[in-house]
Coordinates of C-alpha atoms and ligand atoms in Angstrom, one line a residue:
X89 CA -36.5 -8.4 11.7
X90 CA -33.1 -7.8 9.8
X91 CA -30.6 -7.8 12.4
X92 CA -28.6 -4.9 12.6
X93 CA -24.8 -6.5 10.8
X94 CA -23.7 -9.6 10.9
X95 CA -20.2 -7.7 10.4
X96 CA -19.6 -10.3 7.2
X97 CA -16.9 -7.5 5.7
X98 CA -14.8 -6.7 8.1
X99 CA -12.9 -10.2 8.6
X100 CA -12.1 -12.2 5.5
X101 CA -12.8 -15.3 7.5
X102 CA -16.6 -14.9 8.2
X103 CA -16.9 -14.2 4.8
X104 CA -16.9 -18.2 4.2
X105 CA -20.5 -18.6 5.5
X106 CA -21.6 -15.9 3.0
X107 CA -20.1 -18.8 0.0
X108 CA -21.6 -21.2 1.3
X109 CA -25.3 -19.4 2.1
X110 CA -24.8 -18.8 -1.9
X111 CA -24.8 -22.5 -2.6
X112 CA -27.9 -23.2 -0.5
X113 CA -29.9 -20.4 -2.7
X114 CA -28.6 -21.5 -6.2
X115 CA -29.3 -25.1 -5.1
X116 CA -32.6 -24.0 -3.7
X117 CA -33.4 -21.9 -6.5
X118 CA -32.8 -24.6 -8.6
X119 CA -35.4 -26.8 -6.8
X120 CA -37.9 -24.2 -7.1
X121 CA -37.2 -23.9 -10.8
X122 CA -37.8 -27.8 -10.8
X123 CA -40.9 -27.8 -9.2
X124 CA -42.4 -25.0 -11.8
X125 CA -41.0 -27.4 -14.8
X126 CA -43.4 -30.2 -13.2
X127 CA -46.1 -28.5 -12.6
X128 CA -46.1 -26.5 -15.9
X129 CA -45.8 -30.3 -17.4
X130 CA -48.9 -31.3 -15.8
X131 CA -50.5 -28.5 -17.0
X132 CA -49.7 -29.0 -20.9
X133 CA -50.9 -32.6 -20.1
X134 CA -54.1 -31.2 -19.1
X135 CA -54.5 -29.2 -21.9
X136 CA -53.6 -32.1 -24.2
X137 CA -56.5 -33.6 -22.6
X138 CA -58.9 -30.9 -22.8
X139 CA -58.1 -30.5 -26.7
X140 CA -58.6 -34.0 -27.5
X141 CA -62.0 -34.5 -25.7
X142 CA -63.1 -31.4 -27.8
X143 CA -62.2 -33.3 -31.0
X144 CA -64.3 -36.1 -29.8
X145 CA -67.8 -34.1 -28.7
X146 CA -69.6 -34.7 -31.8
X147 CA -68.5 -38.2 -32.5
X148 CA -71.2 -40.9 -30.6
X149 CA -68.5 -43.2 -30.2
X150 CA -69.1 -45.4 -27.1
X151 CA -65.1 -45.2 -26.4
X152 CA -65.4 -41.4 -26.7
X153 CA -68.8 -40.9 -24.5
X154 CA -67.0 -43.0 -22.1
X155 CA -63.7 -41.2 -22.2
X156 CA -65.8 -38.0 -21.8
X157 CA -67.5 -38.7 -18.3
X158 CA -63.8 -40.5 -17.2
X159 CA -62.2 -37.0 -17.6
X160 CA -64.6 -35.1 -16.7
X161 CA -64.9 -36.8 -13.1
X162 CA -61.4 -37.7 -12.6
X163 CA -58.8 -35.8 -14.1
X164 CA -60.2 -32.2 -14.5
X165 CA -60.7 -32.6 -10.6
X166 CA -57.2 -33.7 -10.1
X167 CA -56.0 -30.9 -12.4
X168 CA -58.1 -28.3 -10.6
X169 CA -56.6 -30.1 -7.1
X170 CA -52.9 -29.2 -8.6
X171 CA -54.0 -25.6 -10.0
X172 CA -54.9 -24.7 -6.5
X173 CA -51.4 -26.3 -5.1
X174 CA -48.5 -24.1 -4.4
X175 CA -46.3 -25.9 -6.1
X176 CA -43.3 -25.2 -4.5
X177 CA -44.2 -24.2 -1.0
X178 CA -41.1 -26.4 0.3
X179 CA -38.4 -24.0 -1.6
X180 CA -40.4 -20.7 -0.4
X181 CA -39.8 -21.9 3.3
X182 CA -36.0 -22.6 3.0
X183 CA -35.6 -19.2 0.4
X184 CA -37.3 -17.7 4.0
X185 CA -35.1 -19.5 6.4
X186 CA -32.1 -18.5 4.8
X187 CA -32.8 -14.4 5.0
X188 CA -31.9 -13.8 8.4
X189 CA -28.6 -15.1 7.6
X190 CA -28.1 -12.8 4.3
X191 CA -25.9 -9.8 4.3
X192 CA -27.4 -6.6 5.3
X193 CA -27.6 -3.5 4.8
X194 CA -24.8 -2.4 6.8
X195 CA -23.0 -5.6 5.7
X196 CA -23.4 -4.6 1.9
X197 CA -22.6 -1.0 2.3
X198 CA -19.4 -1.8 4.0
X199 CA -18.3 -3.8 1.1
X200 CA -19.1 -0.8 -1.4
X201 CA -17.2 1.3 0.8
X202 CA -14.1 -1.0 0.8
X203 CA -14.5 -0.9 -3.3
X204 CA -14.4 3.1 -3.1
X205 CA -11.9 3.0 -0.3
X206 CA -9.8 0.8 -2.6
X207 CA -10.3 2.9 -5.8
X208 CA -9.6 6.0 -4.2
X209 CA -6.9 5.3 -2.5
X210 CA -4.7 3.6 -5.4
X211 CA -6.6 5.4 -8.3
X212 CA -7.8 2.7 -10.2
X213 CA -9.4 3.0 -13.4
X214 CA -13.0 2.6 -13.0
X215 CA -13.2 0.3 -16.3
X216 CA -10.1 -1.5 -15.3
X217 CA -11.8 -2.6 -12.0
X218 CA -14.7 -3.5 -13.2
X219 CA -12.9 -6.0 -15.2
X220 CA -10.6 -7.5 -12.8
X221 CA -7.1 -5.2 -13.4
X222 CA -6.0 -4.1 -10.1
X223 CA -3.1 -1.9 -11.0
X224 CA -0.7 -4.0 -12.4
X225 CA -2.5 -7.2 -12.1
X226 CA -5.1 -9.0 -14.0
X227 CA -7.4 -11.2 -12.3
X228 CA -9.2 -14.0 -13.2
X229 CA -13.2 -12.9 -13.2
X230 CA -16.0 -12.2 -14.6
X231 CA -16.2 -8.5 -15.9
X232 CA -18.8 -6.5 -12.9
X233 CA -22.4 -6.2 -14.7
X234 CA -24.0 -2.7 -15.1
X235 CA -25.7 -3.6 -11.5
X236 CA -22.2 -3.7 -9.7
X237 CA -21.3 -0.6 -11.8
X238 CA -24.2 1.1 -11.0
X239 CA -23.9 0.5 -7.4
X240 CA -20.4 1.2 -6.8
X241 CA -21.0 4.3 -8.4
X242 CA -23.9 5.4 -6.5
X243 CA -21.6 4.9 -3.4
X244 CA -19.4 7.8 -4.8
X245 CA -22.1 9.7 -5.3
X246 CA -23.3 9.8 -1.6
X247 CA -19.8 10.3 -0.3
X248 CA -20.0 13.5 -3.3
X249 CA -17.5 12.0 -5.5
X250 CA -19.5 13.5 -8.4
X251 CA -16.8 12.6 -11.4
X252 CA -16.2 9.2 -9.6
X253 CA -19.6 8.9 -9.6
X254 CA -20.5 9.6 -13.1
X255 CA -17.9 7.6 -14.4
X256 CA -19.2 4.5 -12.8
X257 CA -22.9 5.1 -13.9
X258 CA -21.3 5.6 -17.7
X259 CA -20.4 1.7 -17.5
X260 CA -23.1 1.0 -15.7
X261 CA -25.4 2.4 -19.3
X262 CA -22.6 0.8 -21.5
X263 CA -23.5 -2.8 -19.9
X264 CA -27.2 -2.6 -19.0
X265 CA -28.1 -3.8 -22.8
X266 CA -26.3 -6.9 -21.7
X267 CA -29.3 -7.9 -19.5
X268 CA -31.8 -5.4 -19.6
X269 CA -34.6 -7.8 -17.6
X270 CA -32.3 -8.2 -14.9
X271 CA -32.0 -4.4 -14.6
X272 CA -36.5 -4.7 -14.6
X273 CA -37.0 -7.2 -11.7
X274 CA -35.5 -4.8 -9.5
X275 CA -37.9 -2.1 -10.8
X276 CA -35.1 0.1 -12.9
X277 CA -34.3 1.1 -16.2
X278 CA -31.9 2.8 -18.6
X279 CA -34.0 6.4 -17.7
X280 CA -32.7 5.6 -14.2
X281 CA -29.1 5.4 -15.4
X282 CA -29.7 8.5 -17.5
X283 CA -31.2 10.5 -14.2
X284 CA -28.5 9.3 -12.3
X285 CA -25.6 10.5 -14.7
X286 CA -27.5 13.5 -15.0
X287 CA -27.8 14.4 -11.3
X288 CA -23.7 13.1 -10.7
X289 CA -22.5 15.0 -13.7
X290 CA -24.9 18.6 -13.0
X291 CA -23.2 18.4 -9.3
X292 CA -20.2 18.8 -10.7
X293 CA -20.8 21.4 -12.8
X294 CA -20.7 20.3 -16.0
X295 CA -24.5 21.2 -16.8
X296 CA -23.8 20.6 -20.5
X297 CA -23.0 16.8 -20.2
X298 CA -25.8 16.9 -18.3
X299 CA -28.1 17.9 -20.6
X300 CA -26.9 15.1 -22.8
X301 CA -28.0 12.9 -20.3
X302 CA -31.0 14.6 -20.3
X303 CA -31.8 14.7 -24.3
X304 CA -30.9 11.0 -24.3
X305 CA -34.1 9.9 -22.0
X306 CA -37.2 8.7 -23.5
X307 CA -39.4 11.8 -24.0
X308 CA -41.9 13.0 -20.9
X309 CA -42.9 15.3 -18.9
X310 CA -40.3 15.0 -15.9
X311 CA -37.3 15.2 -19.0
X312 CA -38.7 18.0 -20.5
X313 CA -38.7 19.9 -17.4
X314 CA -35.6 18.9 -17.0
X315 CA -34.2 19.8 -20.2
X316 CA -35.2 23.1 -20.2
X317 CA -34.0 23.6 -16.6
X318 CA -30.5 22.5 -17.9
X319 CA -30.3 24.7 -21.0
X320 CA -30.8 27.2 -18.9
X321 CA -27.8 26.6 -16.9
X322 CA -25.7 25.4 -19.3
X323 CA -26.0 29.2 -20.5
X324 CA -23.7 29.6 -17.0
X325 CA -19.8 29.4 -17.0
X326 CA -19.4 25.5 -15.9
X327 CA -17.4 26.1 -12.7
X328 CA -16.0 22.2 -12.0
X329 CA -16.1 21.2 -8.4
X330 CA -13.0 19.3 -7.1
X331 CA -13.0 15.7 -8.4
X332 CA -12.5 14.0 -4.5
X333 CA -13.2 16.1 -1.0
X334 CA -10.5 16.4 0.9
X335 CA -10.1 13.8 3.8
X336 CA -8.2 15.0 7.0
X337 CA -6.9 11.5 6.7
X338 CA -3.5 10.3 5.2
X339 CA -3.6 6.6 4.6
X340 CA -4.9 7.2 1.2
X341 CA -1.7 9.1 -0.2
X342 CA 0.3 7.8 2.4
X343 CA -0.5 3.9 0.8
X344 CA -0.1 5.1 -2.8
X345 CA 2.6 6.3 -2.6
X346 CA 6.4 5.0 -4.0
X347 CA 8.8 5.2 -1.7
X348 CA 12.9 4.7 -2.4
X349 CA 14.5 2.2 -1.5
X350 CA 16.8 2.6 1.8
X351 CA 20.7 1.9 2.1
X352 CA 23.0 0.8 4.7
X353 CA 20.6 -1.7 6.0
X354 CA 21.9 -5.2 7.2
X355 CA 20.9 -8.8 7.9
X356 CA 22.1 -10.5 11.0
X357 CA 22.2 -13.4 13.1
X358 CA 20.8 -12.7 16.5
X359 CA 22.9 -15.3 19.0
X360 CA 22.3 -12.9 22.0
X361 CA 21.9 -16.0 24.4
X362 CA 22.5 -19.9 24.9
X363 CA 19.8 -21.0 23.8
X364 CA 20.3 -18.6 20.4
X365 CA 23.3 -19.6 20.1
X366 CA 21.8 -22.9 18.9
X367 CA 18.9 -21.8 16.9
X368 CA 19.7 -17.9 15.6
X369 CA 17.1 -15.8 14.9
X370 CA 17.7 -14.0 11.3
X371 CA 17.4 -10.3 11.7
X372 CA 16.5 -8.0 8.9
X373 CA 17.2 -4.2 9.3
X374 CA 14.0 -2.1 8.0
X375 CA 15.0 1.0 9.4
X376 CA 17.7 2.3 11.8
X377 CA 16.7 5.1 13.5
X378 CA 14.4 4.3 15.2
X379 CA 15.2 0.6 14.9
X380 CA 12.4 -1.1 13.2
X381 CA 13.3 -4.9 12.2
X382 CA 11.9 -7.9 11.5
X383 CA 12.7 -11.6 12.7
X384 CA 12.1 -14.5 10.5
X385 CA 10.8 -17.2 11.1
X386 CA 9.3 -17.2 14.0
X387 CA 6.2 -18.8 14.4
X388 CA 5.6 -22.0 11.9
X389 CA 2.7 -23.1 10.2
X390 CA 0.8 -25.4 12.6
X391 CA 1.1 -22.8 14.9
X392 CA -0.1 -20.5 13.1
X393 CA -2.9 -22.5 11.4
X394 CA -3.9 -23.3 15.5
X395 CA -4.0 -19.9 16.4
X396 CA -6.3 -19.2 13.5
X397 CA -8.3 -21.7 14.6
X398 CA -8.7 -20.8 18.6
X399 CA -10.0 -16.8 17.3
X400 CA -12.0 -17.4 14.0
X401 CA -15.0 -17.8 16.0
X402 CA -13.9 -15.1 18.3
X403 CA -13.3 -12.2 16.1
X404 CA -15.6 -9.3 16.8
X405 CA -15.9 -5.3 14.8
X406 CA -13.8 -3.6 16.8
X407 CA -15.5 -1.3 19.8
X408 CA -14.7 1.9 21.7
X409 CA -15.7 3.6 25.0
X410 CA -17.6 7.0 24.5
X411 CA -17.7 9.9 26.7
X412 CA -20.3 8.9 28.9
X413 CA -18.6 5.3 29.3
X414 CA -20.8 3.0 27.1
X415 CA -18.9 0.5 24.6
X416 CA -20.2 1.0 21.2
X417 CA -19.6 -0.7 18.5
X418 CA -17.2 1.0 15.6
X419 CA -18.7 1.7 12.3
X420 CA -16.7 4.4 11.2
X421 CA -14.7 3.0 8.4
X422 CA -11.2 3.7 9.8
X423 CA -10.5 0.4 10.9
X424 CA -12.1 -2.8 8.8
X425 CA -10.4 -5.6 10.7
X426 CA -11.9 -8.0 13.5
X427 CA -9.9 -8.5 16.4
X428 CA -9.7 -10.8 19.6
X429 CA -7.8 -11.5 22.6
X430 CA -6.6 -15.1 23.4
X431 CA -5.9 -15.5 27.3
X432 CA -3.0 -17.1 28.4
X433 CA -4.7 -20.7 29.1
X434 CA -6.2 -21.3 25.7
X435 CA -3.1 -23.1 24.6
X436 CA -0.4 -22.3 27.2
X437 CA 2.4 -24.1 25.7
X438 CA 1.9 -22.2 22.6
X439 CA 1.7 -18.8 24.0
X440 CA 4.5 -19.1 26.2
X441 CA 6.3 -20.3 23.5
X442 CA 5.6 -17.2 21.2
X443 CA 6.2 -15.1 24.4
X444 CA 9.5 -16.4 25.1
X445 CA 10.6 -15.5 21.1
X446 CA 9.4 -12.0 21.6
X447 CA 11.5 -11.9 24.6
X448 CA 14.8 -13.8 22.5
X449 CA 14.0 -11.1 19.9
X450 CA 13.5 -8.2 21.6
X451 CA 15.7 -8.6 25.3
X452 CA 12.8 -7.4 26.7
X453 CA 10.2 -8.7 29.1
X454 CA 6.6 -10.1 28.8
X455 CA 5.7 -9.7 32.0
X456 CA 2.3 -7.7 32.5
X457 CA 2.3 -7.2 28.3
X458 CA -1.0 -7.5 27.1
X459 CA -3.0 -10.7 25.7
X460 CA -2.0 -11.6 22.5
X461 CA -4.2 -9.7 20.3
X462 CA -5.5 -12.1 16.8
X463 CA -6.6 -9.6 14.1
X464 CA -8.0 -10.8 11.1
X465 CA -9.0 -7.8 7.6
X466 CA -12.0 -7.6 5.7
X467 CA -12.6 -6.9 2.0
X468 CA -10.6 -3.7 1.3
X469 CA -9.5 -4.4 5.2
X470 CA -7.1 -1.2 6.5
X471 CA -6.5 0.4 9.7
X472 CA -5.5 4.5 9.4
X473 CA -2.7 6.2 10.7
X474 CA -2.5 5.9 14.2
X475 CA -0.2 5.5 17.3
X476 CA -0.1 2.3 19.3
X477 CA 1.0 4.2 22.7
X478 CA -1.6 5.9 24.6
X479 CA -1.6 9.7 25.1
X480 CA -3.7 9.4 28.2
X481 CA -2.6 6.9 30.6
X482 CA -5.0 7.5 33.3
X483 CA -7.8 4.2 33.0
X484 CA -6.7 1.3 34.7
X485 CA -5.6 -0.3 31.3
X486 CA -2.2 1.5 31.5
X487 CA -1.2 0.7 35.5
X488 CA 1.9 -1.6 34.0
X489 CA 2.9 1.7 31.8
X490 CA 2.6 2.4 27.9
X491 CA 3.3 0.4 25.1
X492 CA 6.5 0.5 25.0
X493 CA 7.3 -2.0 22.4
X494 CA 4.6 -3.6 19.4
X495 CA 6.0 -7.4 18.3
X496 CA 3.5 -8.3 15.3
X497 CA 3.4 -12.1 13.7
X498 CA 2.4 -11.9 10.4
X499 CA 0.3 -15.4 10.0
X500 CA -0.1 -14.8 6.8
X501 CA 0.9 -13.1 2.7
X502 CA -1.4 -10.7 1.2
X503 CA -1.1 -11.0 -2.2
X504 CA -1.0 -7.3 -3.2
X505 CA -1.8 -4.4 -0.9
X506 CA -1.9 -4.7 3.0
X507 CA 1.4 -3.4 3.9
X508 CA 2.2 -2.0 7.4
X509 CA 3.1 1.5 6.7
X510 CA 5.0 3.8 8.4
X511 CA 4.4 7.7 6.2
X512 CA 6.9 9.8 8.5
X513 CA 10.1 6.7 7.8
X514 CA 9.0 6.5 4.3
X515 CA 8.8 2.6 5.2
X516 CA 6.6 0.2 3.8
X517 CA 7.2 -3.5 5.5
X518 CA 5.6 -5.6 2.9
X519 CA 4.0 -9.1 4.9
X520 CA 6.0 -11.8 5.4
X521 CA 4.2 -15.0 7.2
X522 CA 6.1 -16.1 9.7
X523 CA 7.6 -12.9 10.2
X524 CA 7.7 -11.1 13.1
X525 CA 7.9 -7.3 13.0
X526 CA 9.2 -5.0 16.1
X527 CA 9.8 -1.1 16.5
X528 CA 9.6 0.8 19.7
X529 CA 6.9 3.3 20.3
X530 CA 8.1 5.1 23.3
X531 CA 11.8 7.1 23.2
X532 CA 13.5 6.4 26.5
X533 CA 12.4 8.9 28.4
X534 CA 9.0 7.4 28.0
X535 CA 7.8 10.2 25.6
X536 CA 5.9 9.2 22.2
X537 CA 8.1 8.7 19.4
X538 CA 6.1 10.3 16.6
X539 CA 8.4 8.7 13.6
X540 CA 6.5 5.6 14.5
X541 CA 2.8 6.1 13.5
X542 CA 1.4 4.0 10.9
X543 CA -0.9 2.3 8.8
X544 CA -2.4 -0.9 7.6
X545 CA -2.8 -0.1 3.9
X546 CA -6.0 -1.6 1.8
X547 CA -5.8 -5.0 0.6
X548 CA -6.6 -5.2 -2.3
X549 CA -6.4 -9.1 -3.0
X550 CA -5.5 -11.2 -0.2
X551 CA -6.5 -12.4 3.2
X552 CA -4.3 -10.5 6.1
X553 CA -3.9 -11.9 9.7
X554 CA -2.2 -11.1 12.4
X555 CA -0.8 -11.8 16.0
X556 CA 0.0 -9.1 18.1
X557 CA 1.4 -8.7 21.5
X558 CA 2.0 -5.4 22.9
X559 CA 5.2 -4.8 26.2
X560 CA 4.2 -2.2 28.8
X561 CA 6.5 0.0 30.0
X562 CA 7.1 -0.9 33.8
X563 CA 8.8 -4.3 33.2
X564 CA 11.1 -2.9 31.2
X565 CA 12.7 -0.9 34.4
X566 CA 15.7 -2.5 34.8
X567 CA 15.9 -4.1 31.2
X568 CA 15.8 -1.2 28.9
X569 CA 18.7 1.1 28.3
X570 CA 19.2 4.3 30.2
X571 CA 17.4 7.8 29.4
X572 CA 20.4 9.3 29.5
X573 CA 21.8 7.8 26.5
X574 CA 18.5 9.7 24.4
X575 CA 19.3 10.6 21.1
X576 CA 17.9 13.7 20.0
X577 CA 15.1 13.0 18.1
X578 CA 14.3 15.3 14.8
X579 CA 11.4 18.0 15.2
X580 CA 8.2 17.1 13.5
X581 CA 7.4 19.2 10.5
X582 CA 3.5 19.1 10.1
X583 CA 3.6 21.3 7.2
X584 CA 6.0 19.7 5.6
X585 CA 4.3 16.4 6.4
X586 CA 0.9 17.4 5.2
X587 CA 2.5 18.8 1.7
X588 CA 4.4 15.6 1.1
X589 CA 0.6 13.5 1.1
X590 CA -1.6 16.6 0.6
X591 CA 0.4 18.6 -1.8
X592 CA -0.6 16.9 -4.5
X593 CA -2.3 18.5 -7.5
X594 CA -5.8 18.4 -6.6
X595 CA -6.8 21.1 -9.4
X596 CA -10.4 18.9 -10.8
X597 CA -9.0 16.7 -12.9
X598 CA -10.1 17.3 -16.7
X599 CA -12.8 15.0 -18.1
X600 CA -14.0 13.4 -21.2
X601 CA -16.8 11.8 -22.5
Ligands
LIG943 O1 -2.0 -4.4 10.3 C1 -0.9 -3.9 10.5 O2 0.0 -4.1 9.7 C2 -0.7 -3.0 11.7 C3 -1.7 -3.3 12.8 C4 -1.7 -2.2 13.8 O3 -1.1 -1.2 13.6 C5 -2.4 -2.3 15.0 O4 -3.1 -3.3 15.2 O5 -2.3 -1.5 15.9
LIG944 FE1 -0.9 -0.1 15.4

């Protein structure tokens, strides 16, 4: 039975057993293809055999008669012994052993959705892509085969991305001739390509492409029908549908977006106490109201390589509680990261340690904060808009208040993409390893600060981890500043908001052959 996921996509690190499952099945493969060589050499032998003793049936040769009855009782039995032999029933056991452990279903859809997620939200060329140009950035790989194109494309096509769609199925026909028996073993052909390009482009609404499609198909009875069925319509006005649904969410714009660069902003040397005094903290300024900086250099490499190393094996798909109390697991696509929580005795030194830098960063407390939280993104990994405070704070969870402050390592670069986001400060905090990133959620009078929601933007090439601890709100009593002191805080604007990411002109794009 295929289990359900083994959740190989949404954490760059368990990604590794998926490289090394490959090696076992090429070097497998590769055993099997050695065991058909041998046995196909035996059977040439035995044919080499065969043909001579023909030669020799009329001859009365005493060498040949006795050659004759030597064959005849020893090696055709042998060769009839290695004809009934499966001759590589060692390989067919491990090629069995090692399915369980393949990616499934859910696995391999969750990468093609990170693939759409990433196209759609930076606009990428589809040809681009599919040869390794990421935006501005050329990769080292081998161009994606017309079985890649054809699935990616076929993703769009479920989620009704009909132009994406088509587009993706065009490369998919322009590279099948490149390995058209590949395409066969898996039971498809070019007609398939043609069907699909002719369903993507007739949804939307270009019925006369589609009946190119159509005229291009080897002739039967299914493409005749269909031909005639799309002259018809093509007799209609084509009435293009929208090339992308709208989505109610904002991380797509929000991440594509350029944003200017902001002024007045400092760097300082935080030598708030003793022990700073001696070892200052470098402060950089992101934004200024409300604060949002970032410390450097606060956590090193062996740390971070031994945090890493206490959570790889601990990261789980993230899960939620539904109405009727029951945690389910999370499979809706608006968070692609595992996640863990490392309790205080793991490594106490270590912890305390990052604890007491949070506390030397931030002058607040740690008392009753929450476990440090290890996060680590998948392929196309991204977590959308969202607010780390809790709007309800009746559970349990919240006794020790709401989170009034996030402090966020960064244990790693991403190479490009990946950024933490914030849409309504036009702020994008590129990662810095090492790094430790702070804003406050909360006003002072305990109220959500809406500036602050954010985002976790696609990577698009990179691996992204994380350390996060989150303060609660009680400790902070007699720490944080007084309510009084509130500065009024600028009305939200959700029009305004929604133009800035939706506004965009999303008349259907023209399109081209
Ligand atoms: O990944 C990031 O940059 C932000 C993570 C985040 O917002 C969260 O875990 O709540
Ligand atoms: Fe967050």
């Amino acid at each position: 039975l295929e289990p359900e996921s083994h959740d190989y996509a949404l954490a760059q690190v368990h990604m590794l057993p998926l490289l090394q499952l490959k090696e076992k099945a090429v070097g497998n493969l590769k055993n099997y293809a050695i065991s058909l060589k041998n046995r196909l050499m035996y059977i040439k032998l035995a044919i080499d055999q065969v043909k001579c003793l023909k030669k020799s049936t009329n001859s009365t040769s005493i060498f040949d008669k006795f050659k004759l009855t030597r064959l005849l009782h020893f090696d055709l039995k042998k060769w009839v012994e290695i004809l009934k032999e499966n001759p590589a029933i060692k390989e067919i056991a491990i090629s069995q052993s090692l399915r369980p452990k393949m990616a499934s279903k859910i696995d391999y859809y969750e990468g093609l959705y990170a693939i759409n997620r990433l196209q759609s939200t930076y606009r990428l060329e589809h040809t681009e892509m599919a040869n390794g140009l990421l935006g501005e950035r050329q990769y080292r790989t081998k161009p994606w085969s017309s079985l890649e194109c054809l699935m990616v494309g076929y993703v769009f096509y479920l989620d009704e991305k009909f132009q994406g769609a088509e587009r993706w199925f065009q490369l998919a026909l322009e590279r099948y001739f490149k390995n058209p028996k590949l395409f066969e073993i898996f039971g498809w052909n070019r007609d398939l390509i043609l069907k699909l390009l002719m369903k993507a482009s007739q949804s939307s609404g270009r019925y006369k492409a589609a009946l190119g499609y159509a005229e291009r198909a080897k002739s039967n009875c299914y493409w005749q029908e269909q031909i005639t069925r799309l002259k018809n319509l093509s007799m209609q006005p084509e009435v293009l549908k929208p090339a992308e649904p709208k989505n109610k969410y904002k991380y797509k714009p929000a991440c594509r977006m350029q944003y200017p660069d902001k002024h007045n902003l400092h760097c300082r040397y935080l030598k708030s106490s003793p022990f700073l005094k001696l070892a200052p903290i470098q402060v950089e300024e992101l934004n200024l109201e409300p604060p949002i900086n970032m410390y450097h250099n606060l956590i090193n490499e062996k740390e971070i390589s031994v945090l890493k190393n206490l959570s790889s094996a601990h990261l789980k798909r993230s899960q939620f509680v539904t109405e009727d109390n029951t945690l389910v697991k999370d499979f809706s696509n608006l968070r692609t990261c595992k996640t863990m929580r490392l309790q205080e005795n793991v490594n106490e030194k270590l912890l305390k340690n990052l604890n007491q830098r949070i506390t030397d960063a931030t002058g607040l407390s740690v008392l009753e904060s929450e476990e440090l939280q290890l996060t680590n993104y998948g392929i196309g990994g991204h977590l959308y808009e969202h607010q780390d405070a809790s709007f309800n704070l009746s559970s349990e969870f919240w006794n020790s208040g709401n989170r009034v402050i996030t402090a966020l390592f960064y244990l790693s670069d991403v190479a490009q993409g990946g950024e933490t986001l914030f849409p309504h400060l036009d702020l994008r905090v590129h990662t810095q390893k090492g790094s430790l990133l702070v804003w406050d959620n909360l006003l002072l009078n305990g109220s959500i600060d809406w500036r602050v929601e954010h985002i976790s933007c696609p990577i698009l090439m990179g691996d992204k981890w994380l350390a996060t601890k989150w303060l609660r709100e009680k400790p902070q009593m007699f720490i944080r500043r007084c309510p009084l002191k509130l500065k009024p805080v600028p009305e939200f604007h959700k029009e305004a908001f929604e133009q800035k990411f939706f506004g965009e002109n999303d008349q259907p794009q023209q399109f081209s052959l």
